[in-house]
XYZ file of C-alpha atoms in Angstrom:
715
model
C 42.750 31.761 0.362
C 39.755 34.599 0.099
C 37.991 32.776 -2.497
C 38.546 28.989 -1.049
C 36.695 30.673 2.294
C 34.471 32.324 0.346
C 33.467 29.201 -1.253
C 33.127 26.924 2.253
C 31.056 29.502 3.207
C 28.570 29.215 0.678
C 28.555 24.882 0.271
C 28.061 25.454 3.779
C 24.750 27.500 3.620
C 23.549 25.551 0.765
C 24.117 22.430 3.516
C 22.621 24.273 6.430
C 19.065 25.208 4.176
C 18.534 21.812 2.169
C 19.015 19.833 5.741
C 16.267 16.751 5.950
C 13.935 17.319 8.662
C 13.323 14.357 10.385
C 10.274 14.286 8.594
C 11.435 13.419 5.488
C 12.570 10.850 4.096
C 11.119 6.791 2.755
C 14.043 4.473 4.382
C 14.787 1.456 3.989
C 14.624 -1.067 6.757
C 17.664 -2.802 6.510
C 20.131 -0.031 5.485
C 19.422 3.027 8.175
C 22.261 5.168 9.087
C 23.426 6.040 12.265
C 22.216 9.530 11.689
C 18.694 8.516 10.565
C 18.138 6.100 13.732
C 20.144 9.274 15.361
C 16.698 11.525 14.317
C 14.409 8.352 14.995
C 15.889 8.649 18.740
C 15.663 12.150 19.761
C 11.894 11.788 18.105
C 11.240 9.639 20.786
C 11.456 6.358 19.406
C 12.277 3.299 22.200
C 13.129 0.357 19.441
C 16.310 -0.468 18.240
C 17.149 -1.227 14.893
C 17.192 -4.943 14.738
C 13.766 -4.921 16.521
C 12.611 -2.961 13.458
C 14.718 -5.095 10.800
C 16.441 -8.146 11.179
C 16.750 -11.321 8.858
C 17.071 -14.232 11.023
C 15.587 -13.080 14.317
C 11.298 -11.945 14.164
C 11.384 -7.985 14.103
C 8.549 -5.673 12.901
C 9.415 -5.472 9.380
C 7.624 -8.869 9.777
C 4.335 -8.066 10.700
C 3.892 -6.240 7.748
C 2.679 -6.736 4.026
C 2.519 -5.573 0.290
C -0.739 -6.237 -0.131
C -1.683 -7.127 -3.511
C 1.140 -5.393 -4.889
C -0.478 -2.619 -4.951
C -0.965 -1.475 -1.311
C 0.420 -2.132 2.532
C -0.849 -3.925 5.128
C -0.020 -5.179 8.830
C -0.805 -8.486 10.813
C -2.524 -7.912 13.999
C -3.348 -11.725 15.498
C -1.565 -15.042 15.835
C -4.327 -16.152 13.455
C -3.002 -14.191 10.406
C -5.745 -11.478 10.757
C -4.327 -8.354 8.610
C -5.620 -4.750 8.657
C -5.869 -2.965 5.267
C -7.714 -0.044 4.001
C -10.853 -0.038 3.049
C -9.483 0.667 -0.892
C -6.731 -1.539 -0.604
C -9.622 -4.291 -0.429
C -11.992 -2.598 -2.089
C -11.639 -4.889 -5.609
C -12.288 -7.788 -3.150
C -15.390 -6.837 -1.624
C -16.908 -5.351 -4.941
C -16.562 -8.887 -6.715
C -18.705 -10.627 -3.868
C -20.855 -8.371 -3.960
C -24.184 -8.701 -6.327
C -27.620 -6.313 -6.080
C -28.717 -9.435 -3.454
C -25.889 -9.376 -1.413
C -24.052 -5.338 -1.627
C -21.001 -6.050 0.836
C -20.248 -2.361 -1.057
C -23.301 -0.448 0.268
C -23.563 -2.895 3.935
C -20.248 -4.378 4.494
C -19.334 -7.839 5.295
C -19.045 -9.392 8.843
C -17.908 -13.257 8.306
C -19.223 -15.083 12.108
C -17.421 -17.924 11.421
C -13.878 -19.175 9.747
C -15.824 -20.718 7.148
C -17.410 -17.750 6.197
C -14.842 -15.675 5.015
C -14.923 -15.252 1.711
C -11.800 -16.479 -0.792
C -9.639 -14.320 -3.589
C -7.754 -16.295 -5.489
C -6.825 -13.610 -7.617
C -4.600 -11.754 -4.586
C -1.498 -12.099 -2.474
C 0.244 -10.814 0.399
C 4.191 -10.626 0.349
C 6.824 -10.977 3.417
C 10.202 -9.375 3.522
C 12.434 -11.851 4.477
C 15.620 -9.933 3.759
C 17.521 -7.536 2.352
C 21.472 -7.390 0.429
C 23.268 -4.719 -0.705
C 24.227 -6.172 -4.843
C 25.555 -3.083 -6.385
C 29.548 -3.779 -6.573
C 28.561 -7.482 -8.403
C 25.521 -5.779 -10.900
C 28.011 -2.850 -11.854
C 31.444 -4.849 -12.061
C 32.451 -4.309 -15.740
C 29.664 -1.105 -16.309
C 31.979 2.037 -17.550
C 31.327 4.939 -18.194
C 31.965 5.393 -22.071
C 29.394 1.690 -22.280
C 26.012 2.452 -24.499
C 22.571 2.446 -22.218
C 21.397 -0.363 -24.004
C 25.000 -1.848 -23.292
C 24.548 -0.819 -19.819
C 20.804 -2.568 -19.684
C 21.510 -5.415 -20.701
C 24.477 -6.105 -18.540
C 22.438 -5.395 -15.639
C 19.448 -7.768 -16.798
C 21.758 -10.405 -17.046
C 23.398 -10.000 -13.554
C 20.081 -9.671 -11.828
C 18.372 -12.713 -13.665
C 21.896 -14.636 -12.166
C 21.812 -13.208 -8.342
C 17.692 -14.158 -8.437
C 18.851 -17.570 -9.950
C 20.671 -18.365 -7.349
C 18.030 -17.535 -4.935
C 15.425 -20.072 -6.622
C 17.932 -22.666 -6.726
C 18.155 -22.293 -2.927
C 14.565 -21.950 -2.044
C 12.332 -22.688 -5.588
C 9.508 -21.357 -3.336
C 10.952 -17.636 -2.696
C 10.665 -14.831 -4.979
C 14.010 -12.257 -5.573
C 13.705 -8.926 -6.520
C 16.385 -6.912 -7.986
C 15.815 -3.144 -7.674
C 17.666 -0.057 -8.761
C 17.955 2.807 -6.702
C 19.233 6.069 -6.569
C 18.218 6.366 -10.183
C 20.496 3.133 -11.048
C 22.973 3.937 -8.885
C 22.803 1.709 -6.298
C 20.919 -1.740 -6.497
C 19.280 -4.242 -3.564
C 18.447 -7.858 -3.638
C 14.759 -8.041 -1.783
C 13.930 -11.372 -0.931
C 10.123 -12.355 -0.201
C 7.530 -15.140 0.510
C 3.807 -15.024 -1.344
C 0.515 -16.132 0.468
C -1.750 -16.553 -2.080
C -5.309 -17.491 0.475
C -6.526 -14.315 1.640
C -9.963 -14.156 2.257
C -11.988 -11.445 3.365
C -13.421 -11.072 7.048
C -14.724 -8.173 7.746
C -15.666 -4.690 5.497
C -17.581 -1.933 7.241
C -20.409 -0.194 4.247
C -19.330 1.924 1.766
C -20.677 4.973 3.732
C -17.875 4.064 6.306
C -14.851 3.087 4.576
C -16.029 5.512 1.930
C -17.273 8.399 3.778
C -17.293 11.250 1.375
C -16.028 9.511 -2.039
C -14.620 11.492 -4.371
C -15.740 15.026 -2.643
C -12.978 14.276 0.396
C -10.351 12.465 -1.747
C -7.131 13.839 -0.408
C -7.868 16.379 1.627
C -7.949 17.451 5.277
C -9.982 17.653 7.323
C -11.262 13.555 7.260
C -14.129 11.442 8.812
C -13.400 8.417 6.636
C -13.019 4.641 8.114
C -10.453 3.549 5.386
C -10.187 -0.051 6.715
C -10.632 -3.449 5.782
C -9.919 -6.755 7.264
C -8.186 -10.213 5.721
C -6.978 -13.133 6.621
C -3.783 -14.814 5.593
C -4.105 -18.950 5.308
C -1.472 -21.597 4.816
C -1.253 -25.247 4.325
C -0.926 -27.130 7.983
C 2.608 -27.062 7.626
C 2.465 -22.883 8.059
C 3.807 -22.773 4.078
C 2.439 -20.558 1.174
C -0.433 -22.435 -0.646
C -3.042 -21.690 -3.642
C -6.787 -21.381 -1.648
C -8.158 -24.647 -0.461
C -10.532 -25.670 2.093
C -7.977 -27.618 3.911
C -5.800 -24.468 4.669
C -5.404 -22.749 7.802
C -4.877 -19.409 9.973
C -1.409 -18.565 9.057
C 0.710 -18.382 12.055
C 2.698 -15.100 11.643
C 6.602 -14.764 12.991
C 5.247 -11.424 13.929
C 2.054 -10.014 15.676
C 1.913 -5.825 16.070
C -0.046 -4.959 19.498
C -2.861 -1.974 19.011
C -2.369 0.608 21.459
C -5.782 2.328 22.587
C -3.380 5.183 24.104
C -3.925 7.401 21.343
C -2.031 9.921 20.470
C -1.195 13.589 21.295
C -0.175 16.919 19.106
C 3.609 16.018 18.917
C 3.624 12.303 19.250
C 5.769 9.764 17.672
C 4.787 8.523 14.537
C 6.120 5.759 12.179
C 4.783 4.384 9.091
C 6.039 1.146 7.216
C 4.979 -0.094 4.214
C 5.420 -0.284 0.263
C 5.443 2.992 -0.707
C 4.928 3.331 -4.726
C 7.245 5.431 -6.893
C 8.576 9.017 -5.919
C 10.586 11.174 -8.412
C 12.059 13.657 -5.626
C 15.642 13.736 -7.395
C 14.118 13.887 -11.180
C 15.103 17.368 -12.747
C 12.942 20.204 -13.457
C 12.876 18.773 -16.849
C 11.503 15.375 -15.704
C 8.806 17.965 -13.773
C 7.687 20.000 -16.883
C 7.285 16.872 -19.060
C 5.216 14.677 -15.924
C 3.133 17.878 -15.342
C 2.480 18.669 -19.169
C 2.579 14.767 -20.395
C 1.188 12.126 -18.503
C -0.242 14.818 -15.897
C -2.642 16.271 -17.595
C -3.927 13.427 -20.852
C -5.275 11.842 -17.325
C -6.964 15.090 -16.244
C -8.355 15.920 -19.678
C -9.088 11.900 -20.672
C -10.000 10.099 -17.549
C -12.415 13.148 -16.656
C -14.575 12.309 -20.192
C -14.669 8.472 -19.642
C -15.431 8.767 -15.628
C -18.706 11.547 -16.443
C -20.304 8.709 -18.207
C -19.841 5.704 -15.817
C -21.070 7.703 -13.120
C -23.577 8.531 -14.416
C -24.242 4.974 -15.086
C -23.467 4.016 -12.118
C -25.783 6.786 -10.188
C -28.668 5.481 -12.783
C -28.435 1.677 -12.469
C -27.442 -0.406 -9.504
C -26.105 -3.054 -11.414
C -23.908 -0.896 -12.902
C -22.997 0.698 -9.809
C -21.554 -2.731 -8.323
C -19.834 -3.561 -11.675
C -18.086 -0.002 -12.153
C -17.148 0.781 -8.422
C -13.988 -0.763 -8.251
C -12.710 0.231 -11.381
C -13.922 4.293 -10.868
C -12.754 4.237 -7.558
C -8.695 3.424 -8.979
C -9.572 5.471 -11.809
C -10.556 8.748 -10.046
C -8.095 8.501 -7.014
C -5.311 9.054 -10.058
C -7.323 11.533 -11.923
C -7.355 13.826 -9.056
C -4.375 13.140 -7.513
C -3.167 14.752 -11.136
C -5.519 17.700 -10.726
C -3.988 18.465 -7.146
C 0.018 17.649 -8.581
C -0.630 19.940 -11.334
C -2.366 22.316 -8.899
C 0.667 22.223 -6.561
C 3.290 22.539 -8.332
C 2.331 26.170 -10.166
C 1.434 27.025 -6.580
C 4.402 25.929 -4.691
C 6.833 26.801 -7.256
C 8.260 23.097 -7.660
C 10.182 23.461 -10.928
C 11.603 26.958 -9.429
C 12.818 25.023 -6.917
C 14.385 22.647 -8.887
C 15.619 25.230 -10.658
C 17.599 26.437 -8.180
C 19.296 23.472 -6.749
C 20.423 23.082 -10.767
C 21.857 26.125 -10.931
C 23.915 25.222 -7.357
C 25.130 21.709 -8.973
C 25.955 23.842 -12.244
C 28.498 26.122 -9.907
C 29.988 23.292 -7.851
C 30.391 21.736 -11.828
C 32.025 24.451 -12.664
C 34.511 24.870 -9.529
C 35.132 21.200 -9.517
C 37.617 20.606 -11.822
C 37.030 16.745 -11.482
C 33.343 17.132 -12.165
C 33.457 19.407 -14.716
C 35.420 17.445 -16.659
C 32.906 14.810 -17.627
C 29.610 16.759 -16.735
C 29.960 20.061 -18.412
C 27.427 19.254 -21.090
C 25.052 17.606 -18.231
C 22.157 20.361 -18.248
C 22.542 21.213 -22.016
C 22.524 17.583 -23.103
C 19.369 16.798 -20.590
C 17.258 19.815 -22.301
C 18.043 18.933 -25.185
C 17.169 15.461 -25.050
C 13.860 15.646 -23.540
C 12.878 18.836 -26.044
C 13.447 16.328 -28.937
C 10.907 13.944 -27.070
C 8.784 16.088 -26.232
C 5.778 15.867 -28.554
C 5.729 12.483 -29.121
C 5.983 11.725 -25.221
C 2.552 13.591 -24.924
C 1.234 12.022 -27.655
C 2.071 8.803 -26.350
C 0.614 10.260 -22.823
C -2.509 10.779 -24.801
C -2.669 7.749 -27.126
C -2.626 5.729 -23.522
C -5.079 7.315 -21.585
C -7.738 7.224 -24.451
C -7.088 4.414 -25.960
C -5.160 1.545 -23.906
C -6.064 2.421 -20.561
C -10.148 3.968 -22.615
C -12.097 1.258 -23.820
C -12.374 -1.776 -22.358
C -12.823 -3.644 -25.629
C -9.222 -2.528 -25.835
C -8.336 -3.833 -22.869
C -9.587 -6.898 -23.047
C -8.619 -7.826 -26.750
C -5.334 -7.111 -25.484
C -5.289 -9.355 -22.180
C -6.939 -12.054 -24.955
C -3.823 -11.286 -26.893
C -1.690 -11.939 -24.326
C -3.234 -15.107 -22.834
C -0.533 -17.872 -22.252
C -2.484 -20.951 -22.207
C 0.997 -22.841 -21.889
C 1.673 -21.403 -18.442
C 1.741 -23.619 -15.111
C -1.713 -25.021 -14.944
C -2.137 -22.550 -11.500
C -1.566 -19.819 -13.416
C -3.839 -19.928 -16.089
C -6.721 -20.806 -13.645
C -6.395 -17.525 -12.124
C -5.367 -15.710 -15.810
C -8.982 -17.531 -16.714
C -10.477 -16.265 -13.527
C -9.631 -12.561 -14.176
C -10.497 -12.378 -17.119
C -14.382 -14.268 -16.316
C -14.341 -11.031 -13.685
C -13.310 -8.422 -16.516
C -16.296 -10.001 -18.344
C -18.259 -9.979 -15.459
C -18.056 -6.654 -14.659
C -18.397 -5.291 -18.408
C -21.269 -3.362 -20.086
C -21.516 -3.275 -23.508
C -23.686 0.008 -24.400
C -21.647 1.642 -21.754
C -18.021 1.248 -23.393
C -19.580 1.888 -26.991
C -20.132 4.893 -25.495
C -16.489 5.353 -23.686
C -14.939 4.676 -26.931
C -16.955 6.913 -29.364
C -15.938 9.941 -26.548
C -11.918 8.604 -26.436
C -12.099 8.810 -30.552
C -13.374 12.603 -30.378
C -11.318 13.412 -27.688
C -7.911 12.571 -28.689
C -7.919 14.242 -31.857
C -7.850 17.286 -29.807
C -5.059 17.569 -28.381
C -2.193 15.505 -30.106
C -0.785 16.552 -34.245
C -2.673 14.531 -37.429
C 0.850 12.751 -37.600
C -0.307 10.741 -34.130
C -3.467 10.078 -35.330
C -4.686 6.220 -36.049
C -5.572 4.375 -38.940
C -9.191 4.033 -37.912
C -9.274 7.439 -38.592
C -8.649 7.424 -42.319
C -11.449 4.184 -41.825
C -14.346 6.827 -40.373
C -13.576 9.087 -42.194
C -13.764 6.888 -46.229
C -16.456 4.746 -44.764
C -18.077 5.913 -42.035
C -18.653 10.006 -43.209
C -16.186 10.541 -40.405
C -18.999 9.006 -38.059
C -17.475 7.946 -34.707
C -20.336 6.057 -33.628
C -21.042 3.957 -36.566
C -16.973 3.199 -36.653
C -17.782 1.655 -33.147
C -21.262 0.291 -33.876
C -19.447 -1.920 -36.739
C -16.840 -3.172 -34.222
C -18.412 -3.945 -31.725
C -21.145 -5.500 -34.039
C -18.851 -7.794 -35.662
C -16.610 -8.081 -33.087
C -16.642 -11.788 -30.898
C -14.565 -10.074 -27.860
C -17.409 -7.935 -26.363
C -19.676 -11.069 -25.622
C -19.304 -14.318 -23.269
C -19.632 -15.814 -26.395
C -16.652 -14.511 -27.700
C -15.036 -15.584 -24.388
C -16.189 -18.975 -24.463
C -15.116 -19.477 -28.115
C -11.558 -18.451 -26.846
C -11.437 -20.600 -24.383
C -12.462 -23.422 -25.724
C -9.673 -22.671 -28.732
C -12.644 -23.359 -30.912
C -10.958 -23.941 -34.374
C -13.888 -21.859 -36.113
C -12.625 -19.208 -34.693
C -9.787 -17.206 -36.057
C -8.497 -15.227 -33.122
C -6.935 -12.787 -35.726
C -9.287 -11.851 -38.008
C -11.892 -10.410 -35.064
C -11.483 -6.765 -35.808
C -10.979 -6.164 -32.045
C -7.853 -8.395 -31.755
C -7.101 -7.064 -34.951
C -7.746 -3.130 -33.777
C -5.573 -4.079 -31.021
C -2.564 -5.423 -32.893
C -2.768 -2.082 -34.157
C -2.724 -0.051 -31.378
C 0.700 -1.533 -30.177
C 2.463 -1.427 -33.405
C 1.763 1.996 -33.335
C 2.399 2.492 -29.476
C 5.926 0.746 -30.356
C 6.102 2.813 -33.548
C 6.091 6.078 -30.970
C 8.573 4.550 -28.375
C 11.278 3.682 -30.816
C 10.644 7.010 -32.465
C 11.918 8.869 -29.209
C 13.983 5.511 -28.358
C 17.259 7.913 -28.103
C 16.665 10.824 -26.706
C 14.942 8.795 -23.607
C 18.272 6.187 -23.471
C 20.127 9.297 -23.048
C 17.592 11.292 -21.109
C 18.030 8.123 -18.262
C 21.480 8.277 -18.532
C 21.436 12.038 -17.796
C 19.323 12.158 -15.197
C 21.094 8.801 -13.522
C 24.138 11.543 -13.713
C 22.745 13.927 -12.316
C 21.481 11.534 -9.169
C 24.749 10.572 -9.088
C 26.354 14.843 -8.614
C 23.997 15.775 -6.407
C 24.603 12.908 -3.594
C 28.456 13.785 -4.441
C 27.723 17.329 -3.803
C 26.172 17.029 -0.662
C 28.513 14.207 0.426
C 27.384 14.980 4.060
C 23.711 14.637 3.659
C 21.841 11.780 4.257
C 19.667 10.640 1.408
C 17.037 7.904 1.468
C 16.713 6.250 -1.713
C 12.789 7.415 -4.609
C 10.121 4.997 -3.318
C 10.567 2.482 -5.765
C 7.383 -0.462 -4.351
C 10.235 -1.802 -2.121
C 9.394 -1.502 1.661
C 10.456 1.929 3.810
C 10.059 3.589 7.206
C 8.968 6.835 7.786
C 9.514 8.923 10.771
C 7.591 12.113 12.104
C 5.441 13.627 14.690
C 1.516 13.841 15.007
C 0.628 17.408 14.224
C -1.935 20.333 12.311
C -0.764 22.752 9.541
C -1.764 25.809 8.131
C -2.776 25.568 4.880
C -3.373 29.036 3.382
C -3.123 32.201 5.646
C -4.908 32.774 8.144
C -6.318 29.043 9.244
C -5.361 26.192 11.374
C -6.288 22.254 10.843
C -6.148 20.568 13.978
C -4.338 17.045 14.097
C -7.500 14.982 14.939
C -11.007 14.675 13.645
C -14.209 13.245 15.602
C -17.539 11.569 14.877
C -18.720 14.961 15.183
C -17.843 15.535 12.210
C -20.149 13.242 10.586
C -23.158 14.665 11.753
C -21.198 17.902 10.410
C -20.313 16.614 6.821
C -24.019 14.773 6.604
C -26.295 18.008 7.450
C -23.947 20.291 5.343
C -24.160 17.505 2.324
C -27.675 16.907 2.631
C -28.953 14.790 -0.424
C -25.351 13.717 -1.594
C -24.947 10.266 -2.123
C -20.809 10.831 -0.900
C -22.296 11.701 2.245
C -25.176 9.176 3.324
C -24.860 7.153 5.550
C -27.347 4.671 6.957
C -29.480 6.057 9.546
C -28.585 3.082 12.247
C -25.252 3.575 11.782
C -25.684 7.457 12.563
C -28.047 6.107 16.189
C -24.928 4.182 17.057
C -22.731 7.105 17.326
C -25.140 9.295 18.173
C -25.769 7.271 21.647
C -21.826 7.707 21.898
C -21.504 4.742 24.010
C -17.196 4.500 22.933
C -15.896 2.733 25.887
C -12.476 2.245 26.194
C -11.973 3.930 22.604
C -13.192 7.261 23.139
C -10.096 9.655 23.821
C -9.822 11.417 26.842
C -12.436 14.198 26.764
C -15.550 10.541 26.270
C -14.794 11.557 22.289
C -14.215 8.738 19.482
C -10.929 9.703 16.973
C -11.891 8.727 13.728
C -8.604 10.120 11.826
C -5.674 12.054 12.247
C -2.471 13.720 10.459
C 1.417 13.323 10.841
C 3.753 14.461 8.942
C 5.227 11.338 7.945
C 6.626 11.172 4.288
C 4.575 8.440 1.987
C 2.777 8.158 -1.516
C 0.831 6.105 -3.351
C 1.250 2.036 -1.826
C 1.705 3.473 1.263
C -2.103 3.172 1.395
C -3.195 0.085 4.647
C 0.765 0.980 6.358
C 0.545 0.822 9.680
C 1.262 3.754 11.962
C 3.051 3.100 15.086
C 3.834 4.534 18.132
C 6.810 4.746 19.420
C 6.725 1.160 21.426
C 5.753 -0.253 17.617
C 2.429 -0.294 18.579
C -0.453 0.615 16.196
C -2.377 4.007 16.077
C -4.134 3.009 12.753
C -3.613 2.774 8.656
C -2.321 5.528 6.435
C -4.444 6.096 3.606
C -4.314 9.388 1.910
C -2.352 12.547 1.370
C -3.384 16.398 1.324
C -4.749 18.762 -1.259
C -2.354 21.398 -0.497
C 1.252 19.591 -0.905
C -0.271 17.100 -4.041
C 3.900 17.591 -5.509
C 4.906 15.435 -2.975
C 5.927 12.838 -5.286
C 8.430 15.588 -6.433
C 9.873 17.291 -3.920
C 8.562 17.427 0.026
C 7.383 20.012 1.750
C 7.782 19.905 5.479
C 5.279 22.817 6.394
C 2.449 21.486 4.641
C 2.962 17.681 3.714
C 0.555 15.753 6.084
C -0.432 11.998 6.145
C -3.285 10.773 6.872
C -4.364 7.956 8.995
C -7.894 5.980 9.852
C -7.587 5.345 13.706
C -7.706 2.296 15.212
C -10.070 2.785 17.713
C -12.681 3.724 14.868
C -11.903 0.841 13.486
C -12.077 -1.843 16.549
C -15.405 0.313 17.664
C -16.694 -0.203 14.344
C -15.892 -3.707 14.180
C -16.841 -4.499 17.676
C -20.173 -2.718 18.087
C -21.506 -2.185 14.583
C -20.409 -5.774 13.197
C -21.324 -6.886 16.604
C -17.623 -8.754 15.635
C -15.914 -9.135 19.540
C -14.212 -12.328 18.328
C -12.037 -10.794 15.811
C -11.273 -8.266 18.582
C -10.584 -11.209 21.399
C -8.393 -12.430 18.215
C -5.737 -8.759 18.899
C -2.988 -8.305 21.401
C -4.258 -4.464 22.359
C -2.371 -2.138 24.954
C -3.869 0.175 26.655
C -2.494 2.742 30.089
C -5.751 3.243 31.127
């Protein structure tokens, strides 16, 4: 009896110590538990659950979009205007930029609907409904089934479910996603709109103020926003770009609030967070830290140095490479910050402590012990068995598959399908042409040489590729001589080669091209490496799934949220500052005063250079209705909402469902947030909607866009 009492007390303490804070969690809008709804109300939300999500009536979820499949956005006008981040629209802004009309540097304003710029490769996605299909997906799946058989079964049922949706309406986009490590499955049904046009973008001195230096850092003074418009056919249905299309009439328009916030104000985000691994074991954290994260740090840094040097030397190169560099450096710095935080915050130790607790629970629970006795020893062994090869694959991918653009061009051409639907072929041709338009052969050759030299520094000799043997035997170990030969003899790096490919010229044998041959060799090598660890990987996937399910059983009374997986999620929290380190305190907002301070502090640094006319405008202080109570203009603010990559552009709402701003970043001190939530440190950085509107109206002189908005203000 005493033993039983001690166990009850022990587990009660565990539940209390690991209980969720109200600001942790990426919740599914269509599956909000009573506990979550209660937390939302206790924090101050005035909207009921059916006002947030309803499958048949307009609700707040209808005002949120997935922007391009990699960011989020919010619908703010009856004529289909959407707000998203500047860095989310950066690729579109870059594609429309030239030396004569540099939209990156100078920004863009469409004075009329006719001036709005189309982006054929861009789309926005609306969520229509979600449905729990777990029982159907896992019917017939047994514990003795192999991972390969389980995957085949899941894929088959997934295909059937999607076919059923399409048979009723072929214009819909059905997607079945795995949740909780593959223990649950949900169907999401979407509608895509493919005619999305650029309407407004601030100059990069606003939208990218601070660039790499300030990325992932608070305090922040970045006006990270851009404005697009959704177009539809005359029946308000999705349609590819056409001059005949008209602005989309949305189901729901999000109102804008000018009342701002204060310390402790309710804040809610809705968007499409990418991928988190909150429930992964300590073995998985260690593998990510020493594998893909470290490979990004070591390899991308070399590539980016070359790119940045040439971008600083040549304006044309700067425009060509701006978007590529921005995307690459964002994840590179993220990896640096994540590894730093993993060490500093003791993430692996915290994971191990939780795993030890689970071990004890398994050992004290006969039904669990029978099936999970070897769970941790098996996971440890299988992670160990694939460690070296998995690490080599990470460096291989960064060095070659994600390194020289020649390889990426070759692989894109190899995967091009002329037999696809005509519209898709045209779009893919445009995408490929854009790659060539933003490609510099000499820079890429230098990157290739650097990658060939870096890769052997980090992997065992058995993972070296065939070209290394060729370099040694035919070129006397001279990587540059090999690269010169490759680029000289291949047609792929040249516009002529692209023309030969598009015209399917019979005189050009694609598979005889040395770049294509190299691309094939690289894919085969990567496939062989993956096959080498296939058994271990399958066992790891199974073990992590069993681990995930066991944790949820152990904490049966706990309100679990699933890891992010690019599906729509809601997070709740409050506006508030934090202590980054002993003796310091960060306020919950910044103002334009900080822009002037950073410009002075970083004089001569292009990351902080701002056009004189913008500084003059801000210095005048004529902020009007966009000013805070002290007459200043807020630029950015922070909340403790739970976000990750993909949340960029997510609306930050107040308690009434009105727009306060857009989420665009996390903070440096908690970069391990994809692996474990740090309530005292983790913050969501947002751009204040009042700063956005000020820049649109006062700098852009685009009062017509302001007139489209539903603006609410109590003062």
